[in-house]
PDB file of C-alpha atoms in Angstrom:
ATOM      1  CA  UNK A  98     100.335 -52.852-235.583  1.00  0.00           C
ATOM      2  CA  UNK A  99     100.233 -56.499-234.825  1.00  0.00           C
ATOM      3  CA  UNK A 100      98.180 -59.140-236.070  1.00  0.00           C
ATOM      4  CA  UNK A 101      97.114 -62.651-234.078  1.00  0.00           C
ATOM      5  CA  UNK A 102      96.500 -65.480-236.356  1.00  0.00           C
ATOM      6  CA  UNK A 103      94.533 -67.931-235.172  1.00  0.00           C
ATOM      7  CA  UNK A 104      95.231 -71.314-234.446  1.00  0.00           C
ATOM      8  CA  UNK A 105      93.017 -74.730-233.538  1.00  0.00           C
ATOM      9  CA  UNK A 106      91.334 -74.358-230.171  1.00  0.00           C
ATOM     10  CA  UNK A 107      90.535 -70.643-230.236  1.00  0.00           C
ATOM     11  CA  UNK A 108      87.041 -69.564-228.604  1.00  0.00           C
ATOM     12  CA  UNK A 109      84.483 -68.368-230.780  1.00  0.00           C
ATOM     13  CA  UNK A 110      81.527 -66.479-230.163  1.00  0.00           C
ATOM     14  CA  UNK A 111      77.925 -66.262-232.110  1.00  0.00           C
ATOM     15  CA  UNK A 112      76.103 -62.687-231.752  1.00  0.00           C
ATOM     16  CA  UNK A 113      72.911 -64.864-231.427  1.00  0.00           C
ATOM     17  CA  UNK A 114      74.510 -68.022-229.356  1.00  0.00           C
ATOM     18  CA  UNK A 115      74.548 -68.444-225.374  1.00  0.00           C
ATOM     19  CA  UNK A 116      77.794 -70.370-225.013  1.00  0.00           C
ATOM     20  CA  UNK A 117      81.302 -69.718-226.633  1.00  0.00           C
ATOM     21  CA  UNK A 118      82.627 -72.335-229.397  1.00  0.00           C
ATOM     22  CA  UNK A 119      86.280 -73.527-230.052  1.00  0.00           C
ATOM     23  CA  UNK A 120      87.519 -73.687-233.560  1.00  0.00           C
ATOM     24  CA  UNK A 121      88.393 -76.912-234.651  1.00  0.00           C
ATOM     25  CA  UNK A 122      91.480 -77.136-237.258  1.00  0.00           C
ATOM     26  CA  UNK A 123      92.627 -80.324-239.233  1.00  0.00           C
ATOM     27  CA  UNK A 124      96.000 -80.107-239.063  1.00  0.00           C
ATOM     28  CA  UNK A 125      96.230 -82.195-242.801  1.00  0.00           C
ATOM     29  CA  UNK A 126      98.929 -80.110-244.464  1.00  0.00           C
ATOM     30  CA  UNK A 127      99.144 -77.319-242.154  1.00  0.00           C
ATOM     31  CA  UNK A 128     102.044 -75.208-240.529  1.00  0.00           C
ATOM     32  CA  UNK A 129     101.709 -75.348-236.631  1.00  0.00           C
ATOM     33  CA  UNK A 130     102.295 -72.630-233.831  1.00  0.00           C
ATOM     34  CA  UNK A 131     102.627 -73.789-230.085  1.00  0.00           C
ATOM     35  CA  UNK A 132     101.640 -77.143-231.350  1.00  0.00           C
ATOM     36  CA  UNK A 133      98.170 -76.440-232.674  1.00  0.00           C
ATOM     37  CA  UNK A 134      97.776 -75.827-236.862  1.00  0.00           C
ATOM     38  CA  UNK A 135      97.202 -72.328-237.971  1.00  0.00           C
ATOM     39  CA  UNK A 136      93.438 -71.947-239.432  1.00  0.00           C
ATOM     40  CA  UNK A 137      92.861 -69.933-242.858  1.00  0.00           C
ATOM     41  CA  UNK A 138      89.420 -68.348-243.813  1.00  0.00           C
ATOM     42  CA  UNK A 139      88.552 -71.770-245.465  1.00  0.00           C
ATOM     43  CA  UNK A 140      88.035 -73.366-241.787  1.00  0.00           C
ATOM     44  CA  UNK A 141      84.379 -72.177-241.381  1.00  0.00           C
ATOM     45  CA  UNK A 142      82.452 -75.472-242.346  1.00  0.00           C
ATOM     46  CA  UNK A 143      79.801 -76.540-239.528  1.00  0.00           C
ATOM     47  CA  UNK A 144      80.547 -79.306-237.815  1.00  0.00           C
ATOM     48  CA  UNK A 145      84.100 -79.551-238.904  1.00  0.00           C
ATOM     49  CA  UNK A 146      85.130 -76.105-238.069  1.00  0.00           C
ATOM     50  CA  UNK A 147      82.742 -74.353-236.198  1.00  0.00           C
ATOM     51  CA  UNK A 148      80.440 -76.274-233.589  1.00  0.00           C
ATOM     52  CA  UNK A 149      77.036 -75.196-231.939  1.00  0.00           C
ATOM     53  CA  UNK A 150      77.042 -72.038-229.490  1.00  0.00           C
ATOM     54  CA  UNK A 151      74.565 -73.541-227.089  1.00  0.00           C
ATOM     55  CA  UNK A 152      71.228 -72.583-227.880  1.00  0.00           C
ATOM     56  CA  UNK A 153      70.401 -69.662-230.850  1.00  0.00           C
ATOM     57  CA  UNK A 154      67.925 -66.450-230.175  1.00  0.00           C
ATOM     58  CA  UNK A 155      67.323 -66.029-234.098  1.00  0.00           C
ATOM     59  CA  UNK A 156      64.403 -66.297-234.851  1.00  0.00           C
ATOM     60  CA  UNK A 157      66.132 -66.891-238.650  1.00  0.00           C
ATOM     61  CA  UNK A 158      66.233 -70.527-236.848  1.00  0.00           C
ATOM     62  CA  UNK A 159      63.462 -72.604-237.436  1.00  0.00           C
ATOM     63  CA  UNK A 160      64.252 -74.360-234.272  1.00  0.00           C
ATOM     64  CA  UNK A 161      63.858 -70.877-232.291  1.00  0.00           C
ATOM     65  CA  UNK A 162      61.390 -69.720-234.886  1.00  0.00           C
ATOM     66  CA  UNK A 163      59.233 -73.216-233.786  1.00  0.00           C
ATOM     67  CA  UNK A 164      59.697 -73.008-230.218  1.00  0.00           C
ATOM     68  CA  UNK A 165      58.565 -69.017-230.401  1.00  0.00           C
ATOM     69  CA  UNK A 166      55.785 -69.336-231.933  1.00  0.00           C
ATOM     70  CA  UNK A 167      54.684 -72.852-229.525  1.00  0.00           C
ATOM     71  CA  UNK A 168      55.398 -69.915-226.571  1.00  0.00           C
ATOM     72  CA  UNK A 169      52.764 -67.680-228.304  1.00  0.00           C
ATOM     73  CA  UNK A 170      55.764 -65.447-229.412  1.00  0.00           C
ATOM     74  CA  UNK A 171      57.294 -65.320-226.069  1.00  0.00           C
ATOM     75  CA  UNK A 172      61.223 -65.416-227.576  1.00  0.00           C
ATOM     76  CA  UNK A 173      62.219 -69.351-226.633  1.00  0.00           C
ATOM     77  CA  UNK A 174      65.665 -69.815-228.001  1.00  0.00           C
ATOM     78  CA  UNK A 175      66.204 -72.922-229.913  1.00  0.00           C
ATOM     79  CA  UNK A 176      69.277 -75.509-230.037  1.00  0.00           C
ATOM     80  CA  UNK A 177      71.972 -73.645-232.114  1.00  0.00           C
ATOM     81  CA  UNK A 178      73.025 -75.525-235.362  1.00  0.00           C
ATOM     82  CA  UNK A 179      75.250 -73.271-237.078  1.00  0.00           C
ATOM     83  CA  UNK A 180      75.000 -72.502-240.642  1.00  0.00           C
ATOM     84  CA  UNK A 181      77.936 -70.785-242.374  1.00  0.00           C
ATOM     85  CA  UNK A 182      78.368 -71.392-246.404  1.00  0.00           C
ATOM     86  CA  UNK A 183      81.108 -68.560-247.040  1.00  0.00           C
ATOM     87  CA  UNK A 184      84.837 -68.267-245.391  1.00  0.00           C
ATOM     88  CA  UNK A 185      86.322 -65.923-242.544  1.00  0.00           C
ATOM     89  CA  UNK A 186      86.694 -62.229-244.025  1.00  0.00           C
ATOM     90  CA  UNK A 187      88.878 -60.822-244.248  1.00  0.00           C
ATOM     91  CA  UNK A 188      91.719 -63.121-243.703  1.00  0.00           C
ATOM     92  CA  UNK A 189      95.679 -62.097-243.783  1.00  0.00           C
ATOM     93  CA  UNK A 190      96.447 -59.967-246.286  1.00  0.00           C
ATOM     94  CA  UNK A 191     100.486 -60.744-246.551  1.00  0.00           C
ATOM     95  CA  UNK A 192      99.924 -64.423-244.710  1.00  0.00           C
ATOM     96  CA  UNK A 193      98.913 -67.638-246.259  1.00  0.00           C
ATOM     97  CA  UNK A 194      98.277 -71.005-244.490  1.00  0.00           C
ATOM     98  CA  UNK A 195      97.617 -73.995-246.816  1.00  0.00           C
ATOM     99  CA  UNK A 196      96.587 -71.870-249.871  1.00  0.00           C
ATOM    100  CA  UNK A 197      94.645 -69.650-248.321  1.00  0.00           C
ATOM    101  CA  UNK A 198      94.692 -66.559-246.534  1.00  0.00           C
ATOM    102  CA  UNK A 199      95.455 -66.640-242.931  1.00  0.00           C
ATOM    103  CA  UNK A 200      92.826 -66.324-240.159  1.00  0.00           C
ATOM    104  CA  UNK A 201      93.770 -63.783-237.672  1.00  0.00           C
ATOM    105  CA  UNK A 202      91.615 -61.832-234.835  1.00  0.00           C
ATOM    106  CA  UNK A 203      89.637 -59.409-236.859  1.00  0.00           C
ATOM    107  CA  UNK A 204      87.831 -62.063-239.121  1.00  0.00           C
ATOM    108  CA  UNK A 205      84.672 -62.885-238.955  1.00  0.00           C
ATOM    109  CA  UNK A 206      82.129 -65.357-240.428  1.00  0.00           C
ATOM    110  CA  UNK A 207      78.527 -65.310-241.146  1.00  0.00           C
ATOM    111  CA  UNK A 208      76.138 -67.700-240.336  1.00  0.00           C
ATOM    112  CA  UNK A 209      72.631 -67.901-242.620  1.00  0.00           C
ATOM    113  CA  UNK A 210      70.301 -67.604-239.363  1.00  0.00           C
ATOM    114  CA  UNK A 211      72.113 -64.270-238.877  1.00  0.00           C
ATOM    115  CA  UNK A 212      74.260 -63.963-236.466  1.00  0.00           C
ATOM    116  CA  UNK A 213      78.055 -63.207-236.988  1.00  0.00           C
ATOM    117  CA  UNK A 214      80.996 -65.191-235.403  1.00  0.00           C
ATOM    118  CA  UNK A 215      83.546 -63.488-233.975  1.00  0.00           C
ATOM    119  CA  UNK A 216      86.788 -64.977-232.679  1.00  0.00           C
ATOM    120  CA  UNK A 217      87.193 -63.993-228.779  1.00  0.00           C
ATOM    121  CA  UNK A 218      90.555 -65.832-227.764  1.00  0.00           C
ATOM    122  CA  UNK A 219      94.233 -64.460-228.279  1.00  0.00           C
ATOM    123  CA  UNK A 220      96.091 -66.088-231.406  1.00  0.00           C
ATOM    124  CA  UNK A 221      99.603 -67.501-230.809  1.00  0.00           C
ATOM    125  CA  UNK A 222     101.708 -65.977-233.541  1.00  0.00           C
ATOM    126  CA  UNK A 223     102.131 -62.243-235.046  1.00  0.00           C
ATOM    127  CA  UNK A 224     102.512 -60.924-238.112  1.00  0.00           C
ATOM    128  CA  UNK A 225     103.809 -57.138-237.920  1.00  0.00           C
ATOM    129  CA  UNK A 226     101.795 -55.195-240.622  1.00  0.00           C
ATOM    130  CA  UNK A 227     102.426 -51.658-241.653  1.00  0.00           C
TER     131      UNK A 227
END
């Protein structure tokens, strides 16, 4: 089996957002693949990391919450302002980038409205597990 890490510039998607993201890597001390710095499961911080998916349908959102409840409860999504507080799980289990481990295709991240981020786009390098 083959594993995809994940690199700055992959697309992200939201199970609650309209539009895909990109994941946005500092590439301060970091190895590089094709150019771009491999991410770890400590690149999740909003704003940095992870930027908005367009406009958020849970009504965990107090933007989309607001806006609902303004359309008498007619579902009115609200702009998306993600809020993640823990990293990617599960991360590479044999890979480390930076100190921590290794984002590849299968992690995922939480955000506190909840909806969970997935990452939709292809890594650049492999790591053959098993």
């Amino acid at each position: 089996m083959c594993i995809r890490h994940r690199v700055a510039a992959a697309a992200l998607q939201c199970s609650f957002g309209s539009a895909a993201g990109i994941l946005t890597v500092l590439p301060v001390g970091r190895v590089s693949a094709e150019g771009k710095p491999l991410a770890n499961i400590g690149d999740f911080k909003p704003g940095v990391n992870i930027a908005t998916f367009g406009v958020c349908a849970s009504l965990a959102n107090p933007a989309t919450a607001s806006l609902t409840a303004a359309a008498l409860g007619t579902l009115t999504p609200g702009p998306c302002t993600p809020v993640t507080t823990k990293p990617w799980t599960p991360g590479s289990p044999t890979v480390s980038v930076a100190g921590a481990a290794a984002l590849h295709e299968r992690c995922t991240c939480a955000c506190t409205y909840g909806g969970v981020i997935t990452i939709t786009t292809p890594g650049t390098t492999k790591e053959r597990v098993g």
